[in-house]
């Protein structure tokens, strides 16, 4: 089993927007910080699912896309040397005889003086395409996320899915791609009426009711997708440059539920210090709950300083909970 023997002041479980801001604020307090993230990159759902969608409830920013918000948070974090660990899911937490938290992930054992959980609705994973050899193309042109719309410019893109996200991506890629094909297993889509109206006015080719049954390629890049009409024998083979699967995502707080603090539903109960029932373990963002809790990114941003300042006081009781204003620090 791998082990990172370095002891951090604060380890943040989850690298979405709230986790990123928590890391920045911990840096302001001169803490030694690590982020453990289950996904292959920072940004969470806004960065990976809603990169091109506008967010309107960030203070002092009239509107910002999920992608730009994550970029700005990266820039903000870059003032400090935050250690980031990707594709590791935390599933066990214990406190050793020295008073240090031991965090066991799917790959490594980590050590920290305090822990802040910022995992949103839990680790989330895409519902994958269950077709033979699909995994062979996941590193090339079979996608479950859209990180950069420009990578699809002047290409033929097929999208599978029937919800808001699938329709939104089809509309987003229409002016960029050479051709967009939207495939759904039912004649009706589940997207909002306004999006469906825009879809009807667009050049997106809609293929319903079809499901993909086979993908063909050279083992590195897929070239064609074979579709079968639902409850019929008719098949169609289409040429594609990129294949985007949007079957939704599953999320779970998994092992986090068993860490010994109070849990309500799928959320961790915290007090006014953002502290769980385990001293030294805090929670912020959508993963935590308290009376009157509002689940917004803006709320999580406000909870982060409270958690960090109280975590620093936990680590060093002589530390002031109320720090200097940031204008005095740079």
mmCIF file of C-alpha atoms in Angstrom:
data_model
loop_
_atom_site.group_PDB
_atom_site.id
_atom_site.type_symbol
_atom_site.label_atom_id
_atom_site.label_comp_id
_atom_site.label_asym_id
_atom_site.label_seq_id
_atom_site.Cartn_x
_atom_site.Cartn_y
_atom_site.Cartn_z
ATOM 1 C CA UNK A 1 0.000 0.000 0.000
ATOM 2 C CA UNK A 2 1.316 3.451 -0.917
ATOM 3 C CA UNK A 3 1.851 5.998 1.843
ATOM 4 C CA UNK A 4 2.515 9.736 1.827
ATOM 5 C CA UNK A 5 4.313 10.198 5.142
ATOM 6 C CA UNK A 6 4.233 13.993 4.969
ATOM 7 C CA UNK A 7 1.828 15.487 7.520
ATOM 8 C CA UNK A 8 -0.369 18.354 6.288
ATOM 9 C CA UNK A 9 -2.130 20.969 8.375
ATOM 10 C CA UNK A 10 -5.392 20.685 6.459
ATOM 11 C CA UNK A 11 -6.475 18.028 3.980
ATOM 12 C CA UNK A 12 -9.517 18.871 1.879
ATOM 13 C CA UNK A 13 -11.616 15.972 0.595
ATOM 14 C CA UNK A 14 -13.081 17.143 -2.725
ATOM 15 C CA UNK A 15 -11.721 19.590 -5.288
ATOM 16 C CA UNK A 16 -14.834 21.289 -6.620
ATOM 17 C CA UNK A 17 -15.210 25.089 -6.529
ATOM 18 C CA UNK A 18 -15.847 25.162 -2.767
ATOM 19 C CA UNK A 19 -12.897 22.856 -2.099
ATOM 20 C CA UNK A 20 -10.664 25.034 -4.278
ATOM 21 C CA UNK A 21 -11.678 28.211 -2.461
ATOM 22 C CA UNK A 22 -11.202 26.420 0.868
ATOM 23 C CA UNK A 23 -7.641 25.562 -0.201
ATOM 24 C CA UNK A 24 -6.974 29.181 -1.175
ATOM 25 C CA UNK A 25 -8.293 30.494 2.110
ATOM 26 C CA UNK A 26 -6.252 27.938 4.045
ATOM 27 C CA UNK A 27 -3.249 29.252 2.144
ATOM 28 C CA UNK A 28 -4.096 32.741 3.392
ATOM 29 C CA UNK A 29 -3.797 31.311 6.893
ATOM 30 C CA UNK A 30 -0.371 29.907 5.918
ATOM 31 C CA UNK A 31 -1.565 26.334 6.298
ATOM 32 C CA UNK A 32 0.094 23.413 4.551
ATOM 33 C CA UNK A 33 -2.738 22.119 2.374
ATOM 34 C CA UNK A 34 -3.568 19.026 0.349
ATOM 35 C CA UNK A 35 -6.639 18.357 -1.819
ATOM 36 C CA UNK A 36 -7.756 14.776 -2.464
ATOM 37 C CA UNK A 37 -10.046 14.569 -5.513
ATOM 38 C CA UNK A 38 -11.781 11.484 -6.964
ATOM 39 C CA UNK A 39 -11.954 12.940 -10.483
ATOM 40 C CA UNK A 40 -8.912 13.384 -12.777
ATOM 41 C CA UNK A 41 -8.981 17.181 -12.361
ATOM 42 C CA UNK A 42 -10.179 19.991 -10.120
ATOM 43 C CA UNK A 43 -13.471 21.782 -10.679
ATOM 44 C CA UNK A 44 -16.108 19.216 -9.737
ATOM 45 C CA UNK A 45 -19.452 19.225 -11.491
ATOM 46 C CA UNK A 46 -19.364 22.883 -12.663
ATOM 47 C CA UNK A 47 -16.003 22.307 -14.320
ATOM 48 C CA UNK A 48 -16.774 18.950 -15.928
ATOM 49 C CA UNK A 49 -20.528 19.005 -16.568
ATOM 50 C CA UNK A 50 -21.402 22.671 -16.948
ATOM 51 C CA UNK A 51 -18.212 24.122 -18.420
ATOM 52 C CA UNK A 52 -20.074 26.283 -20.940
ATOM 53 C CA UNK A 53 -23.122 27.129 -18.813
ATOM 54 C CA UNK A 54 -23.390 30.475 -17.079
ATOM 55 C CA UNK A 55 -23.534 30.749 -13.283
ATOM 56 C CA UNK A 56 -25.202 33.897 -11.931
ATOM 57 C CA UNK A 57 -25.034 33.674 -8.138
ATOM 58 C CA UNK A 58 -21.327 34.340 -7.506
ATOM 59 C CA UNK A 59 -20.938 37.609 -5.605
ATOM 60 C CA UNK A 60 -19.619 40.558 -7.655
ATOM 61 C CA UNK A 61 -19.509 38.474 -10.871
ATOM 62 C CA UNK A 62 -22.600 39.161 -13.028
ATOM 63 C CA UNK A 63 -22.166 35.883 -14.901
ATOM 64 C CA UNK A 64 -19.426 33.299 -15.362
ATOM 65 C CA UNK A 65 -19.214 29.915 -17.072
ATOM 66 C CA UNK A 66 -18.319 26.851 -15.059
ATOM 67 C CA UNK A 67 -15.065 26.598 -17.008
ATOM 68 C CA UNK A 68 -14.088 30.208 -16.339
ATOM 69 C CA UNK A 69 -15.002 29.954 -12.667
ATOM 70 C CA UNK A 70 -12.681 26.974 -12.281
ATOM 71 C CA UNK A 71 -9.898 28.804 -14.152
ATOM 72 C CA UNK A 72 -10.271 31.805 -11.861
ATOM 73 C CA UNK A 73 -10.183 29.578 -8.778
ATOM 74 C CA UNK A 74 -7.023 27.920 -10.146
ATOM 75 C CA UNK A 75 -5.428 31.338 -10.526
ATOM 76 C CA UNK A 76 -6.484 32.312 -7.021
ATOM 77 C CA UNK A 77 -5.039 29.062 -5.612
ATOM 78 C CA UNK A 78 -1.755 29.561 -7.476
ATOM 79 C CA UNK A 79 -0.609 32.088 -4.867
ATOM 80 C CA UNK A 80 0.067 29.124 -2.619
ATOM 81 C CA UNK A 81 1.679 25.719 -3.022
ATOM 82 C CA UNK A 82 -1.325 23.420 -2.631
ATOM 83 C CA UNK A 83 -0.658 19.708 -3.090
ATOM 84 C CA UNK A 84 -3.301 18.017 -5.249
ATOM 85 C CA UNK A 85 -3.994 14.292 -5.524
ATOM 86 C CA UNK A 86 -6.282 13.024 -8.290
ATOM 87 C CA UNK A 87 -8.313 9.879 -8.964
ATOM 88 C CA UNK A 88 -8.306 8.861 -5.318
ATOM 89 C CA UNK A 89 -11.499 8.328 -3.346
ATOM 90 C CA UNK A 90 -11.261 8.673 0.439
ATOM 91 C CA UNK A 91 -13.028 5.815 2.202
ATOM 92 C CA UNK A 92 -11.570 5.507 5.713
ATOM 93 C CA UNK A 93 -10.617 7.985 8.457
ATOM 94 C CA UNK A 94 -8.895 7.219 11.740
ATOM 95 C CA UNK A 95 -6.966 9.205 14.340
ATOM 96 C CA UNK A 96 -3.675 7.691 15.418
ATOM 97 C CA UNK A 97 -2.035 7.778 18.841
ATOM 98 C CA UNK A 98 -0.208 11.001 17.931
ATOM 99 C CA UNK A 99 -3.494 12.799 17.272
ATOM 100 C CA UNK A 100 -2.945 12.824 13.500
ATOM 101 C CA UNK A 101 -5.758 11.874 11.113
ATOM 102 C CA UNK A 102 -5.028 8.975 8.790
ATOM 103 C CA UNK A 103 -6.989 9.178 5.541
ATOM 104 C CA UNK A 104 -7.097 5.985 3.527
ATOM 105 C CA UNK A 105 -7.961 6.402 -0.150
ATOM 106 C CA UNK A 106 -8.280 3.883 -2.945
ATOM 107 C CA UNK A 107 -4.562 4.305 -3.655
ATOM 108 C CA UNK A 108 -2.699 5.772 -0.700
ATOM 109 C CA UNK A 109 -2.575 6.579 3.025
ATOM 110 C CA UNK A 110 -2.452 10.305 3.852
ATOM 111 C CA UNK A 111 -1.799 12.162 7.124
ATOM 112 C CA UNK A 112 -3.303 15.445 8.314
ATOM 113 C CA UNK A 113 -3.773 17.490 11.494
ATOM 114 C CA UNK A 114 -7.296 18.539 10.430
ATOM 115 C CA UNK A 115 -9.704 17.515 7.684
ATOM 116 C CA UNK A 116 -12.270 19.562 5.743
ATOM 117 C CA UNK A 117 -14.752 17.568 3.666
ATOM 118 C CA UNK A 118 -15.919 19.394 0.549
ATOM 119 C CA UNK A 119 -17.140 16.579 -1.655
ATOM 120 C CA UNK A 120 -20.433 18.075 -2.841
ATOM 121 C CA UNK A 121 -22.963 15.318 -3.327
ATOM 122 C CA UNK A 122 -20.186 12.762 -3.044
ATOM 123 C CA UNK A 123 -17.883 11.158 -5.551
ATOM 124 C CA UNK A 124 -19.690 11.126 -8.886
ATOM 125 C CA UNK A 125 -18.993 8.977 -11.905
ATOM 126 C CA UNK A 126 -20.447 8.890 -15.394
ATOM 127 C CA UNK A 127 -22.775 6.091 -16.367
ATOM 128 C CA UNK A 128 -20.637 4.501 -19.025
ATOM 129 C CA UNK A 129 -21.342 3.042 -22.419
ATOM 130 C CA UNK A 130 -21.795 -0.699 -21.924
ATOM 131 C CA UNK A 131 -20.527 -1.893 -25.278
ATOM 132 C CA UNK A 132 -17.610 -4.226 -25.974
ATOM 133 C CA UNK A 133 -14.256 -2.431 -26.243
ATOM 134 C CA UNK A 134 -15.698 0.992 -25.314
ATOM 135 C CA UNK A 135 -13.005 1.491 -22.664
ATOM 136 C CA UNK A 136 -10.329 1.277 -25.388
ATOM 137 C CA UNK A 137 -11.404 4.657 -26.747
ATOM 138 C CA UNK A 138 -11.968 6.569 -23.500
ATOM 139 C CA UNK A 139 -8.547 8.214 -23.758
ATOM 140 C CA UNK A 140 -9.091 9.385 -27.329
ATOM 141 C CA UNK A 141 -12.474 10.208 -28.870
ATOM 142 C CA UNK A 142 -15.075 8.532 -26.624
ATOM 143 C CA UNK A 143 -16.037 11.174 -24.048
ATOM 144 C CA UNK A 144 -18.117 11.429 -20.889
ATOM 145 C CA UNK A 145 -17.174 15.061 -20.206
ATOM 146 C CA UNK A 146 -16.674 18.153 -22.346
ATOM 147 C CA UNK A 147 -13.668 20.085 -21.118
ATOM 148 C CA UNK A 148 -12.893 22.162 -24.199
ATOM 149 C CA UNK A 149 -15.514 22.822 -26.865
ATOM 150 C CA UNK A 150 -12.814 23.975 -29.307
ATOM 151 C CA UNK A 151 -11.533 20.406 -29.514
ATOM 152 C CA UNK A 152 -14.719 19.581 -31.458
ATOM 153 C CA UNK A 153 -14.346 22.350 -34.040
ATOM 154 C CA UNK A 154 -15.098 21.214 -37.612
ATOM 155 C CA UNK A 155 -15.697 17.617 -36.512
ATOM 156 C CA UNK A 156 -18.626 15.228 -36.753
ATOM 157 C CA UNK A 157 -19.850 14.676 -33.211
ATOM 158 C CA UNK A 158 -22.445 12.114 -32.108
ATOM 159 C CA UNK A 159 -24.089 12.612 -28.704
ATOM 160 C CA UNK A 160 -26.071 9.938 -26.850
ATOM 161 C CA UNK A 161 -28.602 11.025 -24.239
ATOM 162 C CA UNK A 162 -32.071 12.430 -23.768
ATOM 163 C CA UNK A 163 -31.834 14.876 -20.879
ATOM 164 C CA UNK A 164 -31.053 18.561 -20.500
ATOM 165 C CA UNK A 165 -27.304 18.062 -20.585
ATOM 166 C CA UNK A 166 -27.306 16.083 -23.840
ATOM 167 C CA UNK A 167 -29.532 18.630 -25.572
ATOM 168 C CA UNK A 168 -27.512 21.545 -24.174
ATOM 169 C CA UNK A 169 -24.273 20.063 -25.466
ATOM 170 C CA UNK A 170 -25.796 19.459 -28.883
ATOM 171 C CA UNK A 171 -26.870 23.109 -29.063
ATOM 172 C CA UNK A 172 -23.510 24.322 -27.734
ATOM 173 C CA UNK A 173 -21.514 22.303 -30.261
ATOM 174 C CA UNK A 174 -23.772 23.036 -33.246
ATOM 175 C CA UNK A 175 -22.020 26.280 -34.311
ATOM 176 C CA UNK A 176 -18.577 24.769 -33.654
ATOM 177 C CA UNK A 177 -18.722 21.239 -35.049
ATOM 178 C CA UNK A 178 -19.096 20.356 -38.710
ATOM 179 C CA UNK A 179 -22.062 18.164 -37.820
ATOM 180 C CA UNK A 180 -23.856 17.186 -34.607
ATOM 181 C CA UNK A 181 -25.964 14.027 -34.322
ATOM 182 C CA UNK A 182 -28.140 13.607 -31.222
ATOM 183 C CA UNK A 183 -29.158 10.020 -30.454
ATOM 184 C CA UNK A 184 -31.808 8.959 -27.940
ATOM 185 C CA UNK A 185 -33.489 5.645 -27.217
ATOM 186 C CA UNK A 186 -36.934 7.233 -26.929
ATOM 187 C CA UNK A 187 -38.838 9.480 -29.367
ATOM 188 C CA UNK A 188 -39.284 12.109 -26.638
ATOM 189 C CA UNK A 189 -36.519 14.008 -24.851
ATOM 190 C CA UNK A 190 -36.566 14.894 -21.147
ATOM 191 C CA UNK A 191 -35.031 18.343 -21.653
ATOM 192 C CA UNK A 192 -36.727 21.666 -20.911
ATOM 193 C CA UNK A 193 -39.277 22.898 -23.440
ATOM 194 C CA UNK A 194 -37.221 25.965 -24.344
ATOM 195 C CA UNK A 195 -34.166 23.810 -25.127
ATOM 196 C CA UNK A 196 -36.288 21.478 -27.241
ATOM 197 C CA UNK A 197 -37.668 24.451 -29.142
ATOM 198 C CA UNK A 198 -34.123 25.623 -29.898
ATOM 199 C CA UNK A 199 -33.233 22.079 -30.916
ATOM 200 C CA UNK A 200 -36.119 22.035 -33.412
ATOM 201 C CA UNK A 201 -34.753 25.224 -34.988
ATOM 202 C CA UNK A 202 -31.167 23.986 -35.114
ATOM 203 C CA UNK A 203 -29.224 21.969 -37.686
ATOM 204 C CA UNK A 204 -28.651 19.135 -35.180
ATOM 205 C CA UNK A 205 -29.596 15.786 -36.717
ATOM 206 C CA UNK A 206 -31.862 13.905 -34.299
ATOM 207 C CA UNK A 207 -31.970 10.111 -34.427
ATOM 208 C CA UNK A 208 -34.697 8.449 -32.337
ATOM 209 C CA UNK A 209 -35.439 5.858 -31.141
ATOM 210 C CA UNK A 210 -31.944 4.387 -31.517
ATOM 211 C CA UNK A 211 -29.320 2.890 -29.214
ATOM 212 C CA UNK A 212 -25.647 2.249 -29.948
ATOM 213 C CA UNK A 213 -24.825 -1.451 -30.193
ATOM 214 C CA UNK A 214 -21.298 -1.481 -31.582
ATOM 215 C CA UNK A 215 -18.349 0.834 -32.078
ATOM 216 C CA UNK A 216 -15.652 0.293 -34.678
ATOM 217 C CA UNK A 217 -12.105 1.584 -34.774
ATOM 218 C CA UNK A 218 -8.454 0.669 -34.875
ATOM 219 C CA UNK A 219 -8.132 0.187 -31.113
ATOM 220 C CA UNK A 220 -6.949 3.750 -30.552
ATOM 221 C CA UNK A 221 -9.542 5.874 -32.342
ATOM 222 C CA UNK A 222 -13.140 4.913 -33.050
ATOM 223 C CA UNK A 223 -14.405 5.638 -36.550
ATOM 224 C CA UNK A 224 -18.018 4.502 -36.724
ATOM 225 C CA UNK A 225 -20.931 3.763 -34.427
ATOM 226 C CA UNK A 226 -23.575 1.157 -35.211
ATOM 227 C CA UNK A 227 -27.080 2.118 -34.031
ATOM 228 C CA UNK A 228 -30.102 -0.150 -33.780
ATOM 229 C CA UNK A 229 -33.666 1.071 -33.895
ATOM 230 C CA UNK A 230 -35.416 0.213 -30.625
ATOM 231 C CA UNK A 231 -37.568 -2.947 -30.829
ATOM 232 C CA UNK A 232 -36.709 -3.336 -34.502
ATOM 233 C CA UNK A 233 -33.980 -5.025 -36.502
ATOM 234 C CA UNK A 234 -32.993 -1.959 -38.525
ATOM 235 C CA UNK A 235 -29.394 -0.835 -37.975
ATOM 236 C CA UNK A 236 -27.558 2.269 -39.129
ATOM 237 C CA UNK A 237 -23.793 2.853 -39.165
ATOM 238 C CA UNK A 238 -22.641 6.459 -38.804
ATOM 239 C CA UNK A 239 -19.201 7.994 -39.236
ATOM 240 C CA UNK A 240 -17.981 10.050 -36.281
ATOM 241 C CA UNK A 241 -14.891 11.966 -35.228
ATOM 242 C CA UNK A 242 -16.009 12.107 -31.592
ATOM 243 C CA UNK A 243 -18.603 10.193 -29.582
ATOM 244 C CA UNK A 244 -20.030 11.884 -26.491
ATOM 245 C CA UNK A 245 -22.011 9.787 -23.980
ATOM 246 C CA UNK A 246 -24.391 11.628 -21.690
ATOM 247 C CA UNK A 247 -26.287 8.964 -19.769
ATOM 248 C CA UNK A 248 -26.082 10.882 -16.511
ATOM 249 C CA UNK A 249 -24.001 10.385 -13.399
ATOM 250 C CA UNK A 250 -24.200 8.433 -10.194
ATOM 251 C CA UNK A 251 -23.001 9.964 -6.957
ATOM 252 C CA UNK A 252 -22.546 8.654 -3.452
ATOM 253 C CA UNK A 253 -20.798 9.755 -0.290
ATOM 254 C CA UNK A 254 -19.815 6.092 0.015
ATOM 255 C CA UNK A 255 -17.338 5.430 2.790
ATOM 256 C CA UNK A 256 -17.702 8.990 4.111
ATOM 257 C CA UNK A 257 -20.935 7.872 5.790
ATOM 258 C CA UNK A 258 -19.029 5.488 8.023
ATOM 259 C CA UNK A 259 -16.480 7.897 9.470
ATOM 260 C CA UNK A 260 -18.274 8.182 12.803
ATOM 261 C CA UNK A 261 -19.790 11.665 12.689
ATOM 262 C CA UNK A 262 -23.502 12.459 12.613
ATOM 263 C CA UNK A 263 -25.075 12.006 9.190
ATOM 264 C CA UNK A 264 -28.525 13.119 8.069
ATOM 265 C CA UNK A 265 -29.602 11.612 4.782
ATOM 266 C CA UNK A 266 -26.586 11.972 2.503
ATOM 267 C CA UNK A 267 -25.246 15.046 4.314
ATOM 268 C CA UNK A 268 -22.881 15.521 7.240
ATOM 269 C CA UNK A 269 -24.273 17.470 10.201
ATOM 270 C CA UNK A 270 -22.087 20.409 11.311
ATOM 271 C CA UNK A 271 -22.273 23.100 13.999
ATOM 272 C CA UNK A 272 -21.739 26.854 13.652
ATOM 273 C CA UNK A 273 -17.966 26.250 13.349
ATOM 274 C CA UNK A 274 -18.620 23.960 10.351
ATOM 275 C CA UNK A 275 -17.294 21.206 12.623
ATOM 276 C CA UNK A 276 -18.673 17.690 12.527
ATOM 277 C CA UNK A 277 -19.253 15.654 15.670
ATOM 278 C CA UNK A 278 -15.591 14.567 15.344
ATOM 279 C CA UNK A 279 -13.313 17.363 16.649
ATOM 280 C CA UNK A 280 -10.909 18.441 13.935
ATOM 281 C CA UNK A 281 -13.111 17.264 11.062
ATOM 282 C CA UNK A 282 -15.129 19.935 9.253
ATOM 283 C CA UNK A 283 -17.485 19.973 6.274
ATOM 284 C CA UNK A 284 -18.447 22.712 3.808
ATOM 285 C CA UNK A 285 -20.582 23.013 0.695
ATOM 286 C CA UNK A 286 -23.342 20.655 -0.377
ATOM 287 C CA UNK A 287 -21.971 17.740 1.663
ATOM 288 C CA UNK A 288 -22.820 19.459 4.972
ATOM 289 C CA UNK A 289 -26.116 20.326 6.580
ATOM 290 C CA UNK A 290 -27.412 22.478 9.438
ATOM 291 C CA UNK A 291 -30.659 24.235 10.231
ATOM 292 C CA UNK A 292 -31.492 26.667 7.439
ATOM 293 C CA UNK A 293 -28.831 25.281 5.076
ATOM 294 C CA UNK A 294 -29.025 26.556 1.465
ATOM 295 C CA UNK A 295 -27.179 24.473 -1.121
ATOM 296 C CA UNK A 296 -25.493 27.008 -3.382
ATOM 297 C CA UNK A 297 -21.880 27.525 -4.443
ATOM 298 C CA UNK A 298 -22.152 30.976 -2.899
ATOM 299 C CA UNK A 299 -23.090 29.430 0.461
ATOM 300 C CA UNK A 300 -20.126 27.065 0.314
ATOM 301 C CA UNK A 301 -17.761 29.939 -0.391
ATOM 302 C CA UNK A 302 -18.998 31.593 2.797
ATOM 303 C CA UNK A 303 -18.637 28.406 4.848
ATOM 304 C CA UNK A 304 -15.016 27.839 3.804
ATOM 305 C CA UNK A 305 -13.387 30.628 5.899
ATOM 306 C CA UNK A 306 -15.355 29.543 8.980
ATOM 307 C CA UNK A 307 -14.124 25.965 8.608
ATOM 308 C CA UNK A 308 -10.521 26.963 7.906
ATOM 309 C CA UNK A 309 -10.257 29.465 10.760
ATOM 310 C CA UNK A 310 -11.687 27.013 13.264
ATOM 311 C CA UNK A 311 -9.482 24.225 11.896
ATOM 312 C CA UNK A 312 -6.417 26.412 12.433
ATOM 313 C CA UNK A 313 -7.543 27.104 16.012
ATOM 314 C CA UNK A 314 -8.018 23.354 16.513
ATOM 315 C CA UNK A 315 -4.480 22.656 15.275
ATOM 316 C CA UNK A 316 -3.009 25.465 17.377
ATOM 317 C CA UNK A 317 -5.272 26.685 20.189
ATOM 318 C CA UNK A 318 -3.164 29.856 20.489
ATOM 319 C CA UNK A 319 -4.122 30.842 16.931
ATOM 320 C CA UNK A 320 -6.770 33.529 16.522
ATOM 321 C CA UNK A 321 -10.019 32.270 15.034
ATOM 322 C CA UNK A 322 -10.648 35.718 13.575
ATOM 323 C CA UNK A 323 -7.732 36.509 11.247
ATOM 324 C CA UNK A 324 -6.554 39.750 9.697
ATOM 325 C CA UNK A 325 -8.380 41.021 6.637
ATOM 326 C CA UNK A 326 -6.868 39.876 3.334
ATOM 327 C CA UNK A 327 -6.007 43.474 2.419
ATOM 328 C CA UNK A 328 -3.373 43.328 5.146
ATOM 329 C CA UNK A 329 -1.767 40.102 3.921
ATOM 330 C CA UNK A 330 -0.393 41.000 0.476
#
